[in-house]
CSV table of N, CA and C in Angstrom, one decimal:
chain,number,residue,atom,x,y,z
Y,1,UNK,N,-210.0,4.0,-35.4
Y,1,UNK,CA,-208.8,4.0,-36.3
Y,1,UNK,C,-209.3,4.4,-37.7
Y,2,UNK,N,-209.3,5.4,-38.5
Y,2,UNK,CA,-209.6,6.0,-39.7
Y,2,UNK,C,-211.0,6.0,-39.9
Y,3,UNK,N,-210.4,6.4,-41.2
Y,3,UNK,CA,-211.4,6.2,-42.3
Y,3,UNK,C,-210.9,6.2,-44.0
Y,4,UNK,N,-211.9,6.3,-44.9
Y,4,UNK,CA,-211.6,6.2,-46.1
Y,4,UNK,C,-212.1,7.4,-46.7
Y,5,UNK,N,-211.2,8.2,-46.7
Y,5,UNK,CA,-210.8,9.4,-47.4
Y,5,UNK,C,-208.8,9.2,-47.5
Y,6,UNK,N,-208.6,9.9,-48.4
Y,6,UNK,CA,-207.3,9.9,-48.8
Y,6,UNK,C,-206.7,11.0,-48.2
Y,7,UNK,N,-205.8,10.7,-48.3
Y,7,UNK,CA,-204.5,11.3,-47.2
Y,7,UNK,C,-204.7,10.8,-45.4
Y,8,UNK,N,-203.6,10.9,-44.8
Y,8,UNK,CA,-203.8,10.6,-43.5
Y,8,UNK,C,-204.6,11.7,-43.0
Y,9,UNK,N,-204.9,11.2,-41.4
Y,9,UNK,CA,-205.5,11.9,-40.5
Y,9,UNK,C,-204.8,11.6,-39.2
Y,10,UNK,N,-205.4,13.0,-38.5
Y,10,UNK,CA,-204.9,12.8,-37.1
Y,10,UNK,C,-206.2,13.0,-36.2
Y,11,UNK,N,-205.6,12.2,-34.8
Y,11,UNK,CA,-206.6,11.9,-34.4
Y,11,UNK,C,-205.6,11.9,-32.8
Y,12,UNK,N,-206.5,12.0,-31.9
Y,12,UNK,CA,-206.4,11.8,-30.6
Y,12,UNK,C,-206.8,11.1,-29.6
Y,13,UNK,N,-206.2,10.2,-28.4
Y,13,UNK,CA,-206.7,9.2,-27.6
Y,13,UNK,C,-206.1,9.6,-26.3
Y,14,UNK,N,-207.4,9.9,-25.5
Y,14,UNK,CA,-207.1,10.0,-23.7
Y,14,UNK,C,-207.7,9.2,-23.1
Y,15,UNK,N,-206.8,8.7,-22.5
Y,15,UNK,CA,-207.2,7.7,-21.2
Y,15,UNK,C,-207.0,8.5,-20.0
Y,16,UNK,N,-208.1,8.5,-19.3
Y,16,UNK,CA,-208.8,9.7,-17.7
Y,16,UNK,C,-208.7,8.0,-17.0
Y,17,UNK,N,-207.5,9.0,-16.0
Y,17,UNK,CA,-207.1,7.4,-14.8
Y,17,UNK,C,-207.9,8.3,-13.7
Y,18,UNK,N,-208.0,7.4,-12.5
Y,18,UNK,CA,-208.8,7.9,-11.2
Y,18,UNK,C,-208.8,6.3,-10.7
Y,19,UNK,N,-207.9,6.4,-9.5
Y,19,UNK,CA,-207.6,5.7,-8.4
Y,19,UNK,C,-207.5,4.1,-9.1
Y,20,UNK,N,-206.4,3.8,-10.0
Y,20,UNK,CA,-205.8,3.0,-10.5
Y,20,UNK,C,-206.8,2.5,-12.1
Y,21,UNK,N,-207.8,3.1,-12.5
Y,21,UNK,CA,-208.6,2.6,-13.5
Y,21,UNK,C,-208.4,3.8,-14.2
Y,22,UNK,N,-208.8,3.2,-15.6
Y,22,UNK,CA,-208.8,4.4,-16.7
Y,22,UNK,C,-210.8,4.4,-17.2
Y,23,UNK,N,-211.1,5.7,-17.3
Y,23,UNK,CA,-212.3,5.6,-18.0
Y,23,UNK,C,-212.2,5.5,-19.8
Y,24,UNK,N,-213.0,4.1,-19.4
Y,24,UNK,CA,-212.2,3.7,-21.2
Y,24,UNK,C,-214.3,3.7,-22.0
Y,25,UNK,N,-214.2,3.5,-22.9
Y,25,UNK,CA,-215.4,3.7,-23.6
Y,25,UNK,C,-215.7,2.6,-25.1
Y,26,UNK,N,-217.0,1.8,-24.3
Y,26,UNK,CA,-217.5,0.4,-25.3
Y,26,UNK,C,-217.9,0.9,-25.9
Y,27,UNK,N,-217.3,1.0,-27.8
Y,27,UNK,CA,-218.1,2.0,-28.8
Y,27,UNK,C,-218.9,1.0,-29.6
Y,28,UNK,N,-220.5,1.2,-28.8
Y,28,UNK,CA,-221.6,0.3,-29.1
Y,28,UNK,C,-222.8,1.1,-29.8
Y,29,UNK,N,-222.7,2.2,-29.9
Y,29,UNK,CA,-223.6,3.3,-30.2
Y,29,UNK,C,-224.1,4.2,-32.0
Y,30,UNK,N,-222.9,3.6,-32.7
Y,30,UNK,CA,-222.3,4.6,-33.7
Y,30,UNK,C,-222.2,4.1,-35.1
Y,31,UNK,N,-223.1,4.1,-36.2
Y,31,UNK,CA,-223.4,3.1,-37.2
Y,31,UNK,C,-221.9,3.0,-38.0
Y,32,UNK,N,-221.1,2.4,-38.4
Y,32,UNK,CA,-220.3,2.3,-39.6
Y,32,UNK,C,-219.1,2.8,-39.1
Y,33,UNK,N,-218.9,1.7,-37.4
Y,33,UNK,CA,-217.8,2.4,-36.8
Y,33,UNK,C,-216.8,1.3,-36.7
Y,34,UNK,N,-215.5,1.6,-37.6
Y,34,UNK,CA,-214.5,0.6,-37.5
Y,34,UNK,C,-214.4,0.4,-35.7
Y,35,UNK,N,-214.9,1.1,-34.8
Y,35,UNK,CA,-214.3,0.6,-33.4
Y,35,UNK,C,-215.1,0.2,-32.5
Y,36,UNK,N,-215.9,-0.6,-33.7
Y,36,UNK,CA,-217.3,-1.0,-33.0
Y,36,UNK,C,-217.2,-2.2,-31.7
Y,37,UNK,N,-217.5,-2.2,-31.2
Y,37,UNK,CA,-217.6,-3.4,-29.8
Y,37,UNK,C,-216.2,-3.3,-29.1
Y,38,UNK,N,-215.5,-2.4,-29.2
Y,38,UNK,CA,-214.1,-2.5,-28.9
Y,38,UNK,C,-214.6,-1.1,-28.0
Y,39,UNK,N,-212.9,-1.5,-26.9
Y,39,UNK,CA,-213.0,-0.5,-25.8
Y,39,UNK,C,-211.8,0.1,-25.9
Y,40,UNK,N,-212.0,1.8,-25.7
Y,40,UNK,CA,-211.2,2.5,-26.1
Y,40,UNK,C,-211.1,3.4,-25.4
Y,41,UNK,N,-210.0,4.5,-24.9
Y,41,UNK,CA,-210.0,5.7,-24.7
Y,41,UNK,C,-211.0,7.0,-24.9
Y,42,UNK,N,-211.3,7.9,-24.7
Y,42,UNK,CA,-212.4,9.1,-25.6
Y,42,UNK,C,-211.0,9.8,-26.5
Y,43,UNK,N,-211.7,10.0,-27.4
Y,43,UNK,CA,-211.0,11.3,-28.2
Y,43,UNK,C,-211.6,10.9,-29.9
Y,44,UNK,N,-210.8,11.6,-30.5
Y,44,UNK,CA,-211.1,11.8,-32.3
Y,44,UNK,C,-210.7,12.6,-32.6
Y,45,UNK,N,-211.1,12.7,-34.3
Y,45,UNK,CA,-210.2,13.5,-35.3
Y,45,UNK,C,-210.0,15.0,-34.7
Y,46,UNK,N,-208.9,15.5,-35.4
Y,46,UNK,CA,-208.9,16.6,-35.7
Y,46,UNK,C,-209.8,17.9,-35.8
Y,47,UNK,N,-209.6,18.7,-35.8
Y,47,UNK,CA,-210.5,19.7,-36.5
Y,47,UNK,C,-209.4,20.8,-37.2
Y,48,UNK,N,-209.7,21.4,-38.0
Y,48,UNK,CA,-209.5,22.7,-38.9
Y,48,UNK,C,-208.2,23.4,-37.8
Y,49,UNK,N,-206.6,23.4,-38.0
Y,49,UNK,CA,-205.9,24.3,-37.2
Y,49,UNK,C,-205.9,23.6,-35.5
Y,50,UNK,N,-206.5,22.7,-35.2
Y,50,UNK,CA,-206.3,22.1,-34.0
Y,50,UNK,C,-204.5,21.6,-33.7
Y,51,UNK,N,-204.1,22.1,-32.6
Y,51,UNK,CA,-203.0,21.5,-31.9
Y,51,UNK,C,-203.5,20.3,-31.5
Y,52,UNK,N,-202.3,18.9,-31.0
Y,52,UNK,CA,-202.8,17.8,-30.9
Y,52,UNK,C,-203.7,17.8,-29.0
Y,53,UNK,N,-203.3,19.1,-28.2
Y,53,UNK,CA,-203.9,18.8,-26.8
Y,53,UNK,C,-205.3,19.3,-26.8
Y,54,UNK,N,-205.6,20.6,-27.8
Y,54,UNK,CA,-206.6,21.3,-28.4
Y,54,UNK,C,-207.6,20.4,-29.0
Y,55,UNK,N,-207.1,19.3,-29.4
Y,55,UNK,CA,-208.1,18.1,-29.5
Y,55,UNK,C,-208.1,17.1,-28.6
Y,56,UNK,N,-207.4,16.9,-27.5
Y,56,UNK,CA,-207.8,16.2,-26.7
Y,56,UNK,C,-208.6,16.5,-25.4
Y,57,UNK,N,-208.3,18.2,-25.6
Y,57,UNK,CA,-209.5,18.5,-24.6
Y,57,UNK,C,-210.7,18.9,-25.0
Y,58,UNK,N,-210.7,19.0,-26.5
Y,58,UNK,CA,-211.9,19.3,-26.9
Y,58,UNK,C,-212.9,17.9,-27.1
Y,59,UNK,N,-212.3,16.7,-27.1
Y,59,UNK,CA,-212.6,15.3,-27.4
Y,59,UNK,C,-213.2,14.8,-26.3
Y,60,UNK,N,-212.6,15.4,-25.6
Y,60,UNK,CA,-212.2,14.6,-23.6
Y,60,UNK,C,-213.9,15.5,-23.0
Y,61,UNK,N,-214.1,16.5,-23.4
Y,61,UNK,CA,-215.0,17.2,-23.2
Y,61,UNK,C,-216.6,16.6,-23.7
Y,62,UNK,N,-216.5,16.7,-25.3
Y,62,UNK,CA,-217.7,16.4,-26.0
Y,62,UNK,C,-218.3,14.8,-25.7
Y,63,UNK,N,-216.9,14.1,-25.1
Y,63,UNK,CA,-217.4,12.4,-24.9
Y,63,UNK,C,-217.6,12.1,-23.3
Y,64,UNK,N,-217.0,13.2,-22.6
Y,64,UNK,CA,-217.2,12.7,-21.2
Y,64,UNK,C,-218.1,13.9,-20.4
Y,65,UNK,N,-218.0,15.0,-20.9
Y,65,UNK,CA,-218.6,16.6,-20.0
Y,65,UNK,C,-217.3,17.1,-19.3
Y,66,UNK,N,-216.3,16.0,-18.8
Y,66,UNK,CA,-215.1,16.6,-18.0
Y,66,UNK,C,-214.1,17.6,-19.1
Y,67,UNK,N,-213.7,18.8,-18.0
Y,67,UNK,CA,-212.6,19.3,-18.6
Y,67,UNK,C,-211.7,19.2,-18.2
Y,68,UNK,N,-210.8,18.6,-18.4
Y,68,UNK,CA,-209.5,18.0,-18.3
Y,68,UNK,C,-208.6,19.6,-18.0
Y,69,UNK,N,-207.9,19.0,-16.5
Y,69,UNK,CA,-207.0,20.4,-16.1
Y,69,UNK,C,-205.5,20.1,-16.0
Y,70,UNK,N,-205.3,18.6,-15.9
Y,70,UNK,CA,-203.8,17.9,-16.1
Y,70,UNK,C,-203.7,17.2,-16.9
Y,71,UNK,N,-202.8,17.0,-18.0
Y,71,UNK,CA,-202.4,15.6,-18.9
Y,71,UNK,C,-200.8,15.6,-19.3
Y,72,UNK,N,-201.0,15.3,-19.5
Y,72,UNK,CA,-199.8,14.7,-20.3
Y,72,UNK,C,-199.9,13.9,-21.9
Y,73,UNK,N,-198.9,14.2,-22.5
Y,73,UNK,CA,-199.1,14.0,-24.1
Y,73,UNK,C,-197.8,12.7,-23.9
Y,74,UNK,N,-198.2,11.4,-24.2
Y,74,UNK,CA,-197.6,10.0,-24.0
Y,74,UNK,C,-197.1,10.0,-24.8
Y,75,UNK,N,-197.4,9.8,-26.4
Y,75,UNK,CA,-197.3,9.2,-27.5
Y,75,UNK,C,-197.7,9.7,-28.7
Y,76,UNK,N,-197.3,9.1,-29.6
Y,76,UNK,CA,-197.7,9.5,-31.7
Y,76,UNK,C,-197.5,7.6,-32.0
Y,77,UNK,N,-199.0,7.4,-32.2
Y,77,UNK,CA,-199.0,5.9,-32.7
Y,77,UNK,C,-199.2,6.3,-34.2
Y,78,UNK,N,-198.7,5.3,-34.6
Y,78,UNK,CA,-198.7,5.7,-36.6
Y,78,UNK,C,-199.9,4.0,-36.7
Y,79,UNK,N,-200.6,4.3,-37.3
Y,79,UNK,CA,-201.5,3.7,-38.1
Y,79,UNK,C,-202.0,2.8,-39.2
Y,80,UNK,N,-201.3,1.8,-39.8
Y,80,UNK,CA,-201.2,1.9,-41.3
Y,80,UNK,C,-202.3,0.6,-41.6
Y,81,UNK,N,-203.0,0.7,-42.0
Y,81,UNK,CA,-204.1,-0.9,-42.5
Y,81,UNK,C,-204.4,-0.9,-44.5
Y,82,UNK,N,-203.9,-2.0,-44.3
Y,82,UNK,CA,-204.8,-2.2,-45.8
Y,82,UNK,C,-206.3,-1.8,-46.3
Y,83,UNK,N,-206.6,-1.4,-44.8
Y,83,UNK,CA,-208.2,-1.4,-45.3
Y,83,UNK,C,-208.9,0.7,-45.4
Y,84,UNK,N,-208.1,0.8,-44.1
Y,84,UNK,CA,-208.5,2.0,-43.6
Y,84,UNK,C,-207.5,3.1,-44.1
Y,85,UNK,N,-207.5,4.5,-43.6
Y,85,UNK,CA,-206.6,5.6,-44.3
Y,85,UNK,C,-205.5,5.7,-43.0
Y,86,UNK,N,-204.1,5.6,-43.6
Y,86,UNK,CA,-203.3,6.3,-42.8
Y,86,UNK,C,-203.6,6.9,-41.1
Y,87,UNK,N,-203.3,6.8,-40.2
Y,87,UNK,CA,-203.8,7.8,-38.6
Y,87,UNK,C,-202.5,7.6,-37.7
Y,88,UNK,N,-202.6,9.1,-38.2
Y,88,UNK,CA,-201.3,9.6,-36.7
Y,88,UNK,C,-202.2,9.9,-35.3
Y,89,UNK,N,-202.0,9.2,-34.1
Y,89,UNK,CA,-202.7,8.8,-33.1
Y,89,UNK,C,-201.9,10.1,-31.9
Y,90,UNK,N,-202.4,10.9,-31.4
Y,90,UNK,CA,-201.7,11.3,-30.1
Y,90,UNK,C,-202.5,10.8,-29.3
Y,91,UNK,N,-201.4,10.6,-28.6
Y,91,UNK,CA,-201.7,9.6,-27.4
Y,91,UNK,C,-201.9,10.8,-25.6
Y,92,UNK,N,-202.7,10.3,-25.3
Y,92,UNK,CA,-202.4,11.8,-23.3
Y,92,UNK,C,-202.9,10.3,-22.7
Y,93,UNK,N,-202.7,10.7,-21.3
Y,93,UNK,CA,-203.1,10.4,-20.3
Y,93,UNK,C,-203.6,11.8,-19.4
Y,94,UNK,N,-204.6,11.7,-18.5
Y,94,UNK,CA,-205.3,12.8,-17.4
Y,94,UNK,C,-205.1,12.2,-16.4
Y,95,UNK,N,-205.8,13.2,-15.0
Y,95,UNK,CA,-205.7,12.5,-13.7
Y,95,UNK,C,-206.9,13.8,-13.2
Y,96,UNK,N,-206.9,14.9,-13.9
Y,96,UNK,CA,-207.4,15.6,-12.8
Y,96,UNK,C,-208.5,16.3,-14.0
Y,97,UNK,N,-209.4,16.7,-13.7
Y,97,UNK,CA,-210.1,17.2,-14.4
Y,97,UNK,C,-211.6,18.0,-13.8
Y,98,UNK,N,-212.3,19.2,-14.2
Y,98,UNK,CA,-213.7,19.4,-13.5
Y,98,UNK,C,-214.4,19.1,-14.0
Y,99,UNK,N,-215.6,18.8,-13.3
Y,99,UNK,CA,-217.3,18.8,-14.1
Y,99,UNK,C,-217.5,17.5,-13.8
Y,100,UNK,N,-218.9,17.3,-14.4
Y,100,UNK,CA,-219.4,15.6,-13.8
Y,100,UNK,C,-219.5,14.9,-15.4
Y,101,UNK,N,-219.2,13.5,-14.9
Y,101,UNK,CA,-219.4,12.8,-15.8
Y,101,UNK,C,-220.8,12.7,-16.5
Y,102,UNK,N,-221.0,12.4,-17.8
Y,102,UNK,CA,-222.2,12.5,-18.8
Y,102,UNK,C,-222.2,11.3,-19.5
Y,103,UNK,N,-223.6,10.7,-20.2
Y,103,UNK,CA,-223.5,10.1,-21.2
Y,103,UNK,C,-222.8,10.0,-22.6
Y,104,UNK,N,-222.4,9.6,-23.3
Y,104,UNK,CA,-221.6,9.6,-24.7
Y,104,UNK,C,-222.0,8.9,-25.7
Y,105,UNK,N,-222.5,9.4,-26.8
Y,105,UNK,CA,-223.2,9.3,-27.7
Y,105,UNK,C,-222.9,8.3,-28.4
Y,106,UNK,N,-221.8,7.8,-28.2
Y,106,UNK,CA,-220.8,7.2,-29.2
Y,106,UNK,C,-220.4,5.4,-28.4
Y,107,UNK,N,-221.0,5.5,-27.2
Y,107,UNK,CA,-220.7,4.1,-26.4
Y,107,UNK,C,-221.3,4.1,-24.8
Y,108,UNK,N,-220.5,3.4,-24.0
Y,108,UNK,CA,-220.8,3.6,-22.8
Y,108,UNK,C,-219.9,3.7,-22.4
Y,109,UNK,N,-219.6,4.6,-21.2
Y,109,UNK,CA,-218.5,5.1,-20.4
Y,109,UNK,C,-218.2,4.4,-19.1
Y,110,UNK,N,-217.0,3.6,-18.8
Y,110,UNK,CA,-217.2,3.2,-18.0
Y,110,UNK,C,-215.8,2.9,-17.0
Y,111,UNK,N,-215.3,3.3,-15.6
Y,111,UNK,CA,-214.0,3.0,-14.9
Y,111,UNK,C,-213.8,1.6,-15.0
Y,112,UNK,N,-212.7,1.4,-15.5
Y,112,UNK,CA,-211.8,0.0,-15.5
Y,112,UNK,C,-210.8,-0.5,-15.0
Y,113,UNK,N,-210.7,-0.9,-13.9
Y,113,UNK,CA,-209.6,-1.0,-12.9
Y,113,UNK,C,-208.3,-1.9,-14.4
Y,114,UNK,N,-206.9,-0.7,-14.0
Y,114,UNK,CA,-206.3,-1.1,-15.2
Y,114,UNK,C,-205.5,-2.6,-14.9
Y,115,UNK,N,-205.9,-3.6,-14.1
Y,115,UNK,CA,-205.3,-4.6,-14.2
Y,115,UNK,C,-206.5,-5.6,-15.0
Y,116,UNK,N,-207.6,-4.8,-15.3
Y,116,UNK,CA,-208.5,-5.6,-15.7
Y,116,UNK,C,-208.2,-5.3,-17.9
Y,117,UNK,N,-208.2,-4.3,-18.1
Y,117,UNK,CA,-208.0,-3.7,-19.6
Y,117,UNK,C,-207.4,-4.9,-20.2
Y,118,UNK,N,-206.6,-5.6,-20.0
Y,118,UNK,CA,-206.0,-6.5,-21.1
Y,118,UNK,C,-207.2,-7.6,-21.0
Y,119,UNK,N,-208.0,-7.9,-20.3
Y,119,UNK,CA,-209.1,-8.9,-20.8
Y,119,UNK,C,-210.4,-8.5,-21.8
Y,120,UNK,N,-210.2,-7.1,-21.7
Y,120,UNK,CA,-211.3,-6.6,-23.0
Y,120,UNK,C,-211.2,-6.6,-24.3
Y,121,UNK,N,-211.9,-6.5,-24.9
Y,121,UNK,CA,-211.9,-6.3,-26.1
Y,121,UNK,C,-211.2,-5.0,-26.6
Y,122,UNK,N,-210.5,-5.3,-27.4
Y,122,UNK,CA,-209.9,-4.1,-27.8
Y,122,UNK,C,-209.4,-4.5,-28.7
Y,123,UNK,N,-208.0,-3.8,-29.4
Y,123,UNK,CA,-207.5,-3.8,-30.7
Y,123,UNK,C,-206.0,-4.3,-30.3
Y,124,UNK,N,-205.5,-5.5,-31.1
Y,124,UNK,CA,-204.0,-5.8,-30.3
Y,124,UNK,C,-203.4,-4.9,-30.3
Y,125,UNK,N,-203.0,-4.1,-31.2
Y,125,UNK,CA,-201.9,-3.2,-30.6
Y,125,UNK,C,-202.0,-2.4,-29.3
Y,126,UNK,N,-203.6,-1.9,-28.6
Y,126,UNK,CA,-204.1,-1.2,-27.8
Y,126,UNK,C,-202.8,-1.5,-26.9
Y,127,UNK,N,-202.9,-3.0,-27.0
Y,127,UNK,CA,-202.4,-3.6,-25.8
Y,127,UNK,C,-201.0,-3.3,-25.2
Y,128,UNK,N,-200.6,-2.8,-26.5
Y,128,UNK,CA,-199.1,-2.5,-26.6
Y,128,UNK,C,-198.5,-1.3,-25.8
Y,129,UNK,N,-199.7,-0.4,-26.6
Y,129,UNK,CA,-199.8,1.2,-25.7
Y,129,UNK,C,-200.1,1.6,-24.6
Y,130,UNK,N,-200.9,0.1,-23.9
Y,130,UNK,CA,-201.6,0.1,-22.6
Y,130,UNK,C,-200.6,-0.4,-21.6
Y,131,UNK,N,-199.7,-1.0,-22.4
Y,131,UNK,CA,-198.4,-1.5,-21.5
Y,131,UNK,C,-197.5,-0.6,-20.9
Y,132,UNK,N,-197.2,0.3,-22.4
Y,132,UNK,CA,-196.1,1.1,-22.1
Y,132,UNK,C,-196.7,2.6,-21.2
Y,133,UNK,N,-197.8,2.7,-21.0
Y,133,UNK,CA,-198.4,3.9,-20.5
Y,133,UNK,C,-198.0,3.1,-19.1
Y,134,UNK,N,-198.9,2.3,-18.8
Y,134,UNK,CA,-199.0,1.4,-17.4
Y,134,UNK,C,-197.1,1.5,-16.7
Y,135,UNK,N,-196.3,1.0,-17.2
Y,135,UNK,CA,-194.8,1.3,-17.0
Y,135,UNK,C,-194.0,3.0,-16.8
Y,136,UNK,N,-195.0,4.3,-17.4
Y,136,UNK,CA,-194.6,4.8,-17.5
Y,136,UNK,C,-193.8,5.4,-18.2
Y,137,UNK,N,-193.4,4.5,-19.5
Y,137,UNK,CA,-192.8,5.0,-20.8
Y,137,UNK,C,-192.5,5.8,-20.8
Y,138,UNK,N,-191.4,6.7,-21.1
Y,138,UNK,CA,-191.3,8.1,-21.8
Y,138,UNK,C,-191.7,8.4,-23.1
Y,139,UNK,N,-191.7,9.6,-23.1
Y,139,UNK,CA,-192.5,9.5,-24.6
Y,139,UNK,C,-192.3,8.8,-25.6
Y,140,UNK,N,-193.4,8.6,-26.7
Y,140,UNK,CA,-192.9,7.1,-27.3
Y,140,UNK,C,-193.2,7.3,-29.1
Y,141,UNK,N,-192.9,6.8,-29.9
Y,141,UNK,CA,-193.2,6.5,-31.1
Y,141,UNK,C,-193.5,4.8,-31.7
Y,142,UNK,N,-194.8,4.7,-31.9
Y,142,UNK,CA,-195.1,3.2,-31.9
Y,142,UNK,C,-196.2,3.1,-32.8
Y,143,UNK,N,-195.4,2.4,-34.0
Y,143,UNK,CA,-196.6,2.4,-35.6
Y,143,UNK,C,-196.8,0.8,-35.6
Y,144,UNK,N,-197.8,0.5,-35.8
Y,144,UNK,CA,-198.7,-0.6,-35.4
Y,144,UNK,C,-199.7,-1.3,-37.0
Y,145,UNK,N,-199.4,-1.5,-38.1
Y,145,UNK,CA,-199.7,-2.0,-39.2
Y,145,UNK,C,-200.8,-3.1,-39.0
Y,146,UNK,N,-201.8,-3.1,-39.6
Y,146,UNK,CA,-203.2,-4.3,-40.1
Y,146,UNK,C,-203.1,-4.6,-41.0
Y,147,UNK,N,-203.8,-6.4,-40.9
Y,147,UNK,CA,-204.4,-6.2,-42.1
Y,147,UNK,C,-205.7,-6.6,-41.6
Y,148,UNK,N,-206.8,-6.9,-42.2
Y,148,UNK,CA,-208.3,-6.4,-41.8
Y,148,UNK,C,-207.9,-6.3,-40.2
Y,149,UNK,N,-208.5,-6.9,-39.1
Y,149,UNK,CA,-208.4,-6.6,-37.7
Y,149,UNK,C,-207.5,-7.0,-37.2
Y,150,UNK,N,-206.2,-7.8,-37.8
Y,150,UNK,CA,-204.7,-8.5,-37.1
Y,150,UNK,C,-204.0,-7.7,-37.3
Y,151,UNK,N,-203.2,-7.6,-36.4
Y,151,UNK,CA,-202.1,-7.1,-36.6
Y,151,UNK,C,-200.6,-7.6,-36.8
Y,152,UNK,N,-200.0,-7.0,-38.0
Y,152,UNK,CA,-199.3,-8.1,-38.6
Y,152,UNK,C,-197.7,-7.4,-38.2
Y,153,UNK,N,-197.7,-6.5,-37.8
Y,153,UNK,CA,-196.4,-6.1,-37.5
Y,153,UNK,C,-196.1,-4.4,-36.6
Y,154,UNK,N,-195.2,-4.3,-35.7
Y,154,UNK,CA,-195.4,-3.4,-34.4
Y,154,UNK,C,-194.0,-2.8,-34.7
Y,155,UNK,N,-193.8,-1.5,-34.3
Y,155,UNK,CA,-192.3,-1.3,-34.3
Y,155,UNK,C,-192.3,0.0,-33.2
Y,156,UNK,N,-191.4,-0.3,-32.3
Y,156,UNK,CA,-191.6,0.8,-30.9
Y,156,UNK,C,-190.1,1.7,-30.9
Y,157,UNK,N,-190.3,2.6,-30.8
Y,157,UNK,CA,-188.7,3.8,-31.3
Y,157,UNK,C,-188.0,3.5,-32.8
Y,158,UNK,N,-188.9,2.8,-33.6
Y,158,UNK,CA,-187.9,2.3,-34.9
Y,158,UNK,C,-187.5,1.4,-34.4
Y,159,UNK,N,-187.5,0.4,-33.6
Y,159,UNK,CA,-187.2,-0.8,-33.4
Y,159,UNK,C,-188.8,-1.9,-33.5
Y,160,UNK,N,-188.2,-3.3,-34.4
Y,160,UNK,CA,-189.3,-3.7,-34.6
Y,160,UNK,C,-189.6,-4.8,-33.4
Y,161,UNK,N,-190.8,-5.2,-33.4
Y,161,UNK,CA,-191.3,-5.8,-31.8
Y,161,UNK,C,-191.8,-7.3,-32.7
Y,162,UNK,N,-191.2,-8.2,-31.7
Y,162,UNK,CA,-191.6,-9.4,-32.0
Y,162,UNK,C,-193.0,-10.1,-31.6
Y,163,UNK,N,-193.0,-11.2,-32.5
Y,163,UNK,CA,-194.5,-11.6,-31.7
Y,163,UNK,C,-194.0,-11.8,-29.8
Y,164,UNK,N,-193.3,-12.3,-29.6
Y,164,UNK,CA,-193.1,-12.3,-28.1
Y,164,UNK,C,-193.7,-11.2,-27.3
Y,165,UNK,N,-192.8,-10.1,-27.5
Y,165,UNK,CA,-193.1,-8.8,-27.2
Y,165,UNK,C,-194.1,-8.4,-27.6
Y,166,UNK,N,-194.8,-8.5,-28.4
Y,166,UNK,CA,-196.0,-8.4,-28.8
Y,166,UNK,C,-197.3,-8.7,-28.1
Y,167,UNK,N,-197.4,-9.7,-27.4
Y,167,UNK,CA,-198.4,-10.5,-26.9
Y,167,UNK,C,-197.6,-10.3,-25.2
C-alpha cells in the first residue's frame, strides 16, 4: 500500500486461484516495505500509460513467471492512510494461466487453501476484499482508511461498514 511521494498512485492486486486456494505472497524479502510480513496477492504500481489489466499481467508475470490467460477485474479499493500516499488498488482474480511457477524476489510464493487466508497475517481491510471476492461480489468499490496499521473506517458502494461488518 503506497508510498511517499505526493499525489496518488495506482497500483494493482491479483489473486491466481487453483483448485480452491489463491497463490498469495509473504512479502519477507524487500527492504522498506510497508507490506512487510504480511500476505498478499502479486501485483504493483503502475507504469508510464499502463491500463489497469496491462499491469496486472505485467505484475502477475514479473512476481510469478505465469502468464495469466483468464481474469477478471473485481474491484477499485481506494486507499487513504495518514501515513502513506493516496492508492487506487485494482483488484483481478485469475484461474488459468501458462508457464511454471518461479521464485519472487519480493517474498515467498505460496498456494493457500482459501478457507485458510483469514488466519494470516494480512492487512484488516484485506479481509474485507477477501470476503467479498470469496462470495463472488460483483464489481465493487471499497475505500478502506488507516491510521498507522488500523484501520479506522471501511465504506463498500458508498455505504459505510460497521465494526460488525467489518470483522
Amino acid at each position: 500500500m503506497g508510498d511517499k511521494r505526493p499525489g496518488a498512485i495506482n497500483s494493482t492486486l491479483v489473486y491466481i486461484e487453483k483448485d480452491g486456494a489463491y497463490l498469495m505472497l509473504h512479502r519477507t524479502k524487500k527492504e522498506n516495505d510497508l507490506n512487510h510480513d504480511k500476505w498478499i496477492g502479486v501485483g504493483g504500481k503502475f507504469e508510464q500509460d499502463e491500463a489497469p489489466e496491462e499491469c496486472a499481467l505485467r505484475e502477475a508475470y514479473e512476481e510469478t513467471g505465469l502468464t495469466l490467460t483468464r481474469w477478471r477485474y473485481r474491484g477499485l479499493v481506494t486507499f487513504v492512510s495518514d501515513t502513506w500516499t493516496t492508492e487506487y488498488m485494482h483488484l483481478f482474480t485469475a484461474d488459468a494461466w501458462t508457464g511454471t511457477l518461479r521464485a519472487c524476489d519480493e517474498g515467498d510464493l505460496e498456494w493457500v487453501d482459501k478457507k485458510r487466508l483469514l488466519s494470516l497475517k494480512l492487512w484488516e481491510g484485506d479481509k474485507i476484499f477477501l470476503r467479498l471476492l470469496d462470495s463472488d461480489e460483483p464489481f465493487f468499490s471499497l475505500k478502506l482508511k488507516y491510521e498507522g496499521d488500523a484501520l479506522v473506517f471501511a465504506q463498500l458502494n458508498g455505504k459505510t461498514l460497521t465494526t460488525a461488518t467489518i470483522h
